[in-house]
PDB file of C-alpha atoms and ligand atoms in Angstrom:
ATOM      1  CA  MET A   1     -23.093 -63.770  -6.612  1.00 77.00           C
ATOM      2  CA  PHE A   2     -23.585 -62.806  -2.969  1.00 89.00           C
ATOM      3  CA  LEU A   3     -23.393 -59.205  -1.904  1.00 98.00           C
ATOM      4  CA  THR A   4     -21.218 -58.613   1.144  1.00 98.00           C
ATOM      5  CA  ARG A   5     -20.282 -55.655   3.330  1.00 98.00           C
ATOM      6  CA  LEU A   6     -17.018 -55.184   5.174  1.00 98.00           C
ATOM      7  CA  VAL A   7     -16.321 -52.472   7.748  1.00 98.00           C
ATOM      8  CA  TYR A   8     -12.810 -51.889   9.091  1.00 98.00           C
ATOM      9  CA  ALA A   9     -10.867 -49.345  11.125  1.00 98.00           C
ATOM     10  CA  SER A  10      -7.233 -48.322  10.601  1.00 98.00           C
ATOM     11  CA  SER A  11      -4.671 -45.693  11.616  1.00 98.00           C
ATOM     12  CA  ILE A  12      -2.399 -43.542   9.479  1.00 97.00           C
ATOM     13  CA  SER A  13       1.183 -44.839   9.248  1.00 97.00           C
ATOM     14  CA  ASP A  14       4.449 -42.887   9.141  1.00 96.00           C
ATOM     15  CA  LYS A  15       4.272 -43.183   5.322  1.00 95.00           C
ATOM     16  CA  PHE A  16       1.078 -41.105   5.255  1.00 96.00           C
ATOM     17  CA  SER A  17       1.068 -37.451   4.202  1.00 94.00           C
ATOM     18  CA  CYS A  18      -1.870 -35.026   4.169  1.00 85.00           C
ATOM     19  CA  ASP A  19      -2.258 -35.079   0.375  1.00 90.00           C
ATOM     20  CA  ASP A  20      -2.747 -38.838   0.481  1.00 94.00           C
ATOM     21  CA  VAL A  21      -6.456 -38.646   1.295  1.00 95.00           C
ATOM     22  CA  GLU A  22      -7.193 -37.070  -2.074  1.00 95.00           C
ATOM     23  CA  HIS A  23      -5.069 -39.676  -3.854  1.00 96.00           C
ATOM     24  CA  ILE A  24      -6.674 -42.519  -1.913  1.00 97.00           C
ATOM     25  CA  LEU A  25     -10.149 -41.271  -2.791  1.00 96.00           C
ATOM     26  CA  ALA A  26      -9.323 -40.823  -6.475  1.00 96.00           C
ATOM     27  CA  GLU A  27      -7.834 -44.340  -6.678  1.00 96.00           C
ATOM     28  CA  ALA A  28     -10.676 -45.844  -4.685  1.00 97.00           C
ATOM     29  CA  ARG A  29     -13.372 -44.231  -6.825  1.00 97.00           C
ATOM     30  CA  GLU A  30     -11.705 -45.280 -10.082  1.00 97.00           C
ATOM     31  CA  HIS A  31     -11.130 -48.908  -8.995  1.00 98.00           C
ATOM     32  CA  ASN A  32     -14.466 -49.232  -7.260  1.00 98.00           C
ATOM     33  CA  LYS A  33     -16.394 -48.088 -10.332  1.00 98.00           C
ATOM     34  CA  GLU A  34     -14.598 -50.753 -12.367  1.00 98.00           C
ATOM     35  CA  ASN A  35     -15.359 -53.402  -9.754  1.00 98.00           C
ATOM     36  CA  ASN A  36     -18.906 -52.376  -8.773  1.00 98.00           C
ATOM     37  CA  VAL A  37     -17.739 -51.724  -5.230  1.00 98.00           C
ATOM     38  CA  THR A  38     -19.517 -48.986  -3.272  1.00 98.00           C
ATOM     39  CA  GLY A  39     -19.047 -47.524   0.186  1.00 97.00           C
ATOM     40  CA  MET A  40     -18.080 -44.741   2.526  1.00 97.00           C
ATOM     41  CA  LEU A  41     -14.807 -43.544   4.074  1.00 97.00           C
ATOM     42  CA  CYS A  42     -14.479 -41.454   7.273  1.00 96.00           C
ATOM     43  CA  PHE A  43     -11.211 -39.817   8.278  1.00 96.00           C
ATOM     44  CA  ASP A  44     -10.393 -37.696  11.332  1.00 95.00           C
ATOM     45  CA  SER A  45      -6.707 -37.027  10.478  1.00 93.00           C
ATOM     46  CA  LYS A  46      -5.561 -40.084  12.485  1.00 96.00           C
ATOM     47  CA  HIS A  47      -8.034 -42.901  11.913  1.00 97.00           C
ATOM     48  CA  PHE A  48      -9.965 -44.312   9.000  1.00 97.00           C
ATOM     49  CA  LEU A  49     -13.331 -46.023   9.200  1.00 98.00           C
ATOM     50  CA  GLN A  50     -14.434 -47.493   5.898  1.00 98.00           C
ATOM     51  CA  CYS A  51     -17.289 -49.605   4.623  1.00 98.00           C
ATOM     52  CA  ILE A  52     -17.035 -51.421   1.293  1.00 98.00           C
ATOM     53  CA  GLU A  53     -19.847 -53.401  -0.273  1.00 98.00           C
ATOM     54  CA  GLY A  54     -20.126 -55.474  -3.418  1.00 98.00           C
ATOM     55  CA  SER A  55     -19.776 -59.070  -4.583  1.00 98.00           C
ATOM     56  CA  ARG A  56     -17.906 -61.315  -2.164  1.00 97.00           C
ATOM     57  CA  ILE A  57     -14.929 -61.664  -4.494  1.00 97.00           C
ATOM     58  CA  ASN A  58     -14.664 -57.943  -5.245  1.00 98.00           C
ATOM     59  CA  VAL A  59     -14.969 -56.965  -1.586  1.00 98.00           C
ATOM     60  CA  ASN A  60     -12.268 -59.500  -0.702  1.00 98.00           C
ATOM     61  CA  ASN A  61      -9.923 -58.369  -3.478  1.00 98.00           C
ATOM     62  CA  THR A  62     -10.411 -54.714  -2.558  1.00 98.00           C
ATOM     63  CA  TYR A  63      -9.847 -55.410   1.137  1.00 98.00           C
ATOM     64  CA  HIS A  64      -6.590 -57.257   0.356  1.00 98.00           C
ATOM     65  CA  LYS A  65      -5.291 -54.237  -1.549  1.00 98.00           C
ATOM     66  CA  ILE A  66      -6.356 -51.913   1.254  1.00 98.00           C
ATOM     67  CA  LEU A  67      -4.782 -54.172   3.901  1.00 98.00           C
ATOM     68  CA  ASN A  68      -1.416 -54.100   2.109  1.00 97.00           C
ATOM     69  CA  ASP A  69      -1.434 -50.340   1.618  1.00 98.00           C
ATOM     70  CA  LYS A  70       1.513 -48.849   3.531  1.00 97.00           C
ATOM     71  CA  ARG A  71      -0.219 -45.495   4.066  1.00 97.00           C
ATOM     72  CA  HIS A  72      -2.112 -46.953   6.998  1.00 98.00           C
ATOM     73  CA  CYS A  73      -1.632 -49.668   9.622  1.00 98.00           C
ATOM     74  CA  GLN A  74      -3.467 -51.556  12.414  1.00 98.00           C
ATOM     75  CA  VAL A  75      -6.188 -52.481   9.943  1.00 98.00           C
ATOM     76  CA  ILE A  76      -8.896 -54.280  11.941  1.00 98.00           C
ATOM     77  CA  ILE A  77     -12.108 -55.761  10.563  1.00 98.00           C
ATOM     78  CA  LEU A  78     -15.069 -54.571  12.647  1.00 98.00           C
ATOM     79  CA  ASP A  79     -17.821 -56.267  10.655  1.00 97.00           C
ATOM     80  CA  TYR A  80     -18.228 -58.583   7.667  1.00 98.00           C
ATOM     81  CA  LYS A  81     -21.644 -59.792   6.485  1.00 97.00           C
ATOM     82  CA  GLU A  82     -23.596 -61.145   3.571  1.00 97.00           C
ATOM     83  CA  ILE A  83     -26.204 -58.505   2.776  1.00 98.00           C
ATOM     84  CA  PRO A  84     -29.435 -58.591   0.746  1.00 97.00           C
ATOM     85  CA  MET A  85     -28.895 -55.162  -0.792  1.00 97.00           C
ATOM     86  CA  ARG A  86     -26.440 -52.286  -0.896  1.00 97.00           C
ATOM     87  CA  GLU A  87     -26.831 -49.245   1.346  1.00 97.00           C
ATOM     88  CA  PHE A  88     -24.235 -47.034  -0.380  1.00 97.00           C
ATOM     89  CA  SER A  89     -25.143 -47.821  -3.978  1.00 95.00           C
ATOM     90  CA  ASP A  90     -24.893 -44.149  -5.040  1.00 94.00           C
ATOM     91  CA  TRP A  91     -21.321 -43.770  -3.793  1.00 95.00           C
ATOM     92  CA  SER A  92     -18.294 -45.396  -5.476  1.00 96.00           C
ATOM     93  CA  MET A  93     -16.615 -44.061  -2.325  1.00 96.00           C
ATOM     94  CA  GLY A  94     -18.318 -41.360  -0.300  1.00 95.00           C
ATOM     95  CA  TYR A  95     -16.127 -39.263   1.973  1.00 95.00           C
ATOM     96  CA  LEU A  96     -16.786 -37.854   5.415  1.00 92.00           C
ATOM     97  CA  PRO A  97     -14.120 -35.518   6.797  1.00 89.00           C
ATOM     98  CA  GLU A  98     -13.354 -34.783  10.435  1.00 91.00           C
ATOM     99  CA  SER A  99     -15.918 -31.967  10.565  1.00 91.00           C
ATOM    100  CA  SER A 100     -18.737 -34.525  10.169  1.00 91.00           C
ATOM    101  CA  LEU A 101     -17.596 -36.445  13.247  1.00 94.00           C
ATOM    102  CA  THR A 102     -19.281 -34.483  16.000  1.00 94.00           C
ATOM    103  CA  THR A 103     -18.980 -35.118  19.731  1.00 95.00           C
ATOM    104  CA  SER A 104     -22.627 -36.171  19.960  1.00 95.00           C
ATOM    105  CA  LEU A 105     -22.241 -38.657  17.118  1.00 94.00           C
ATOM    106  CA  ASN A 106     -19.046 -40.091  18.662  1.00 95.00           C
ATOM    107  CA  LEU A 107     -20.776 -40.453  22.040  1.00 95.00           C
ATOM    108  CA  LYS A 108     -23.791 -42.065  20.405  1.00 95.00           C
ATOM    109  CA  TYR A 109     -21.709 -44.852  18.821  1.00 95.00           C
ATOM    110  CA  SER A 110     -18.734 -45.278  21.184  1.00 94.00           C
ATOM    111  CA  GLY A 111     -17.711 -44.746  24.796  1.00 93.00           C
ATOM    112  CA  SER A 112     -15.655 -41.699  23.848  1.00 93.00           C
ATOM    113  CA  ALA A 113     -16.324 -38.133  22.728  1.00 95.00           C
ATOM    114  CA  GLU A 114     -13.421 -38.519  20.289  1.00 94.00           C
ATOM    115  CA  PHE A 115     -13.712 -40.409  17.012  1.00 95.00           C
ATOM    116  CA  SER A 116     -12.660 -43.851  18.183  1.00 92.00           C
ATOM    117  CA  PRO A 117     -13.471 -46.498  15.559  1.00 96.00           C
ATOM    118  CA  TYR A 118     -11.528 -49.296  17.324  1.00 96.00           C
ATOM    119  CA  ASP A 119     -13.897 -48.903  20.279  1.00 94.00           C
ATOM    120  CA  MET A 120     -17.042 -49.333  18.197  1.00 96.00           C
ATOM    121  CA  SER A 121     -18.928 -52.569  17.732  1.00 97.00           C
ATOM    122  CA  GLY A 122     -19.370 -53.763  14.168  1.00 97.00           C
ATOM    123  CA  ASP A 123     -23.063 -52.857  14.314  1.00 97.00           C
ATOM    124  CA  GLY A 124     -22.302 -49.460  15.844  1.00 96.00           C
ATOM    125  CA  ALA A 125     -19.730 -48.614  13.171  1.00 97.00           C
ATOM    126  CA  HIS A 126     -22.164 -49.642  10.448  1.00 97.00           C
ATOM    127  CA  LEU A 127     -24.996 -47.591  11.969  1.00 97.00           C
ATOM    128  CA  MET A 128     -22.739 -44.559  12.357  1.00 96.00           C
ATOM    129  CA  LEU A 129     -21.787 -44.760   8.662  1.00 96.00           C
ATOM    130  CA  LEU A 130     -25.463 -45.007   7.725  1.00 96.00           C
ATOM    131  CA  GLU A 131     -26.244 -41.915   9.797  1.00 95.00           C
ATOM    132  CA  LEU A 132     -23.304 -40.061   8.231  1.00 94.00           C
ATOM    133  CA  LYS A 133     -24.465 -41.077   4.763  1.00 91.00           C
ATOM    134  CA  GLU A 134     -27.403 -38.679   5.169  1.00 90.00           C
ATOM    135  CA  LEU A 135     -24.899 -35.784   5.381  1.00 85.00           C
ATOM    136  CA  THR A 136     -23.142 -36.396   2.097  1.00 83.00           C
ATOM    137  CA  GLU A 137     -24.179 -35.891  -1.506  1.00 74.00           C
ATOM    138  CA  PRO A 138     -23.927 -38.901  -3.792  1.00 71.00           C
ATOM    139  CA  ALA A 139     -21.647 -37.013  -6.184  1.00 58.00           C
ATOM    140  CA  CYS A 140     -18.911 -39.611  -6.408  1.00 54.00           C
TER     141      CYS A 140
HETATM  142  C1  FMN B 201      -7.790 -45.889   3.907  1.00 59.20           C
HETATM  143  C2  FMN B 201      -7.694 -46.439   2.507  1.00 59.20           C
HETATM  144  C3  FMN B 201      -8.860 -46.732   1.814  1.00 59.20           C
HETATM  145  C4  FMN B 201      -8.792 -47.244   0.512  1.00 59.20           C
HETATM  146  N1  FMN B 201      -9.948 -47.557  -0.139  1.00 59.20           N
HETATM  147  C5  FMN B 201      -9.881 -48.145  -1.349  1.00 59.20           C
HETATM  148  C6  FMN B 201     -11.060 -48.570  -2.014  1.00 59.20           C
HETATM  149  O1  FMN B 201     -12.192 -48.408  -1.555  1.00 59.20           O
HETATM  150  N2  FMN B 201     -10.920 -49.163  -3.237  1.00 59.20           N
HETATM  151  C7  FMN B 201      -9.705 -49.341  -3.831  1.00 59.20           C
HETATM  152  O2  FMN B 201      -9.634 -49.891  -4.938  1.00 59.20           O
HETATM  153  N3  FMN B 201      -8.576 -48.925  -3.225  1.00 59.20           N
HETATM  154  C8  FMN B 201      -8.641 -48.340  -2.012  1.00 59.20           C
HETATM  155  N4  FMN B 201      -7.484 -47.920  -1.400  1.00 59.20           N
HETATM  156  C9  FMN B 201      -6.236 -47.933  -2.179  1.00 59.20           C
HETATM  157  C10 FMN B 201      -5.646 -49.311  -2.259  1.00 59.20           C
HETATM  158  O3  FMN B 201      -5.002 -49.593  -1.045  1.00 59.20           O
HETATM  159  C11 FMN B 201      -4.633 -49.388  -3.431  1.00 59.20           C
HETATM  160  O4  FMN B 201      -3.617 -48.464  -3.222  1.00 59.20           O
HETATM  161  C12 FMN B 201      -5.323 -49.063  -4.745  1.00 59.20           C
HETATM  162  O5  FMN B 201      -6.441 -49.870  -4.908  1.00 59.20           O
HETATM  163  C13 FMN B 201      -4.343 -49.254  -5.939  1.00 59.20           C
HETATM  164  O6  FMN B 201      -4.225 -50.582  -6.246  1.00 59.20           O
HETATM  165  P1  FMN B 201      -3.395 -51.042  -7.547  1.00 59.20           P
HETATM  166  O7  FMN B 201      -1.944 -51.038  -7.137  1.00 59.20           O
HETATM  167  O8  FMN B 201      -3.900 -52.403  -7.844  1.00 59.20           O
HETATM  168  O9  FMN B 201      -3.669 -50.057  -8.655  1.00 59.20           O
HETATM  169  C14 FMN B 201      -7.529 -47.428  -0.101  1.00 59.20           C
HETATM  170  C15 FMN B 201      -6.361 -47.141   0.616  1.00 59.20           C
HETATM  171  C16 FMN B 201      -6.444 -46.652   1.902  1.00 59.20           C
HETATM  172  C17 FMN B 201      -5.170 -46.330   2.652  1.00 59.20           C
END
């Protein structure tokens, strides 16, 4: 069973409300534990950047659910790869809020000082998530 990693960017839709992030995280953590999916979610109040990793079938099934979720739109895959090992194995879904997304980090991984996941390469988005991983406790 191959391990794979998928990284995508999306934008909040008009169906999104502020409380949704907590609901999304609770759902994600519950489902991901059942499905041995791990990863990290960043959110800056407008855009999501998320990495999910796990078996090919579980990553695909999870991505299909995410893609059809009406709380966000313009869901674009930035990167999809077979991987030899997980990098977020301690997180059923880690979370990085807007305060983690500093100007220097945004400039390091994109052409903009704002959080701009659509303007990141797949490798850049992945590397940014890895760097952000160091800032969060594996409590989830
Ligand atoms: C930005 C975003 C990220 C999400 N991440 C996950 C995730 O990692 N895993 C997951 O199971 N659901 C995730 N969801 C929720 C799914 O879209 C879906 O609502 C949830 O899995 C419930 O599926 P169910 O109807 O089969 O119970 C996410 C939704 C959004 C909007």
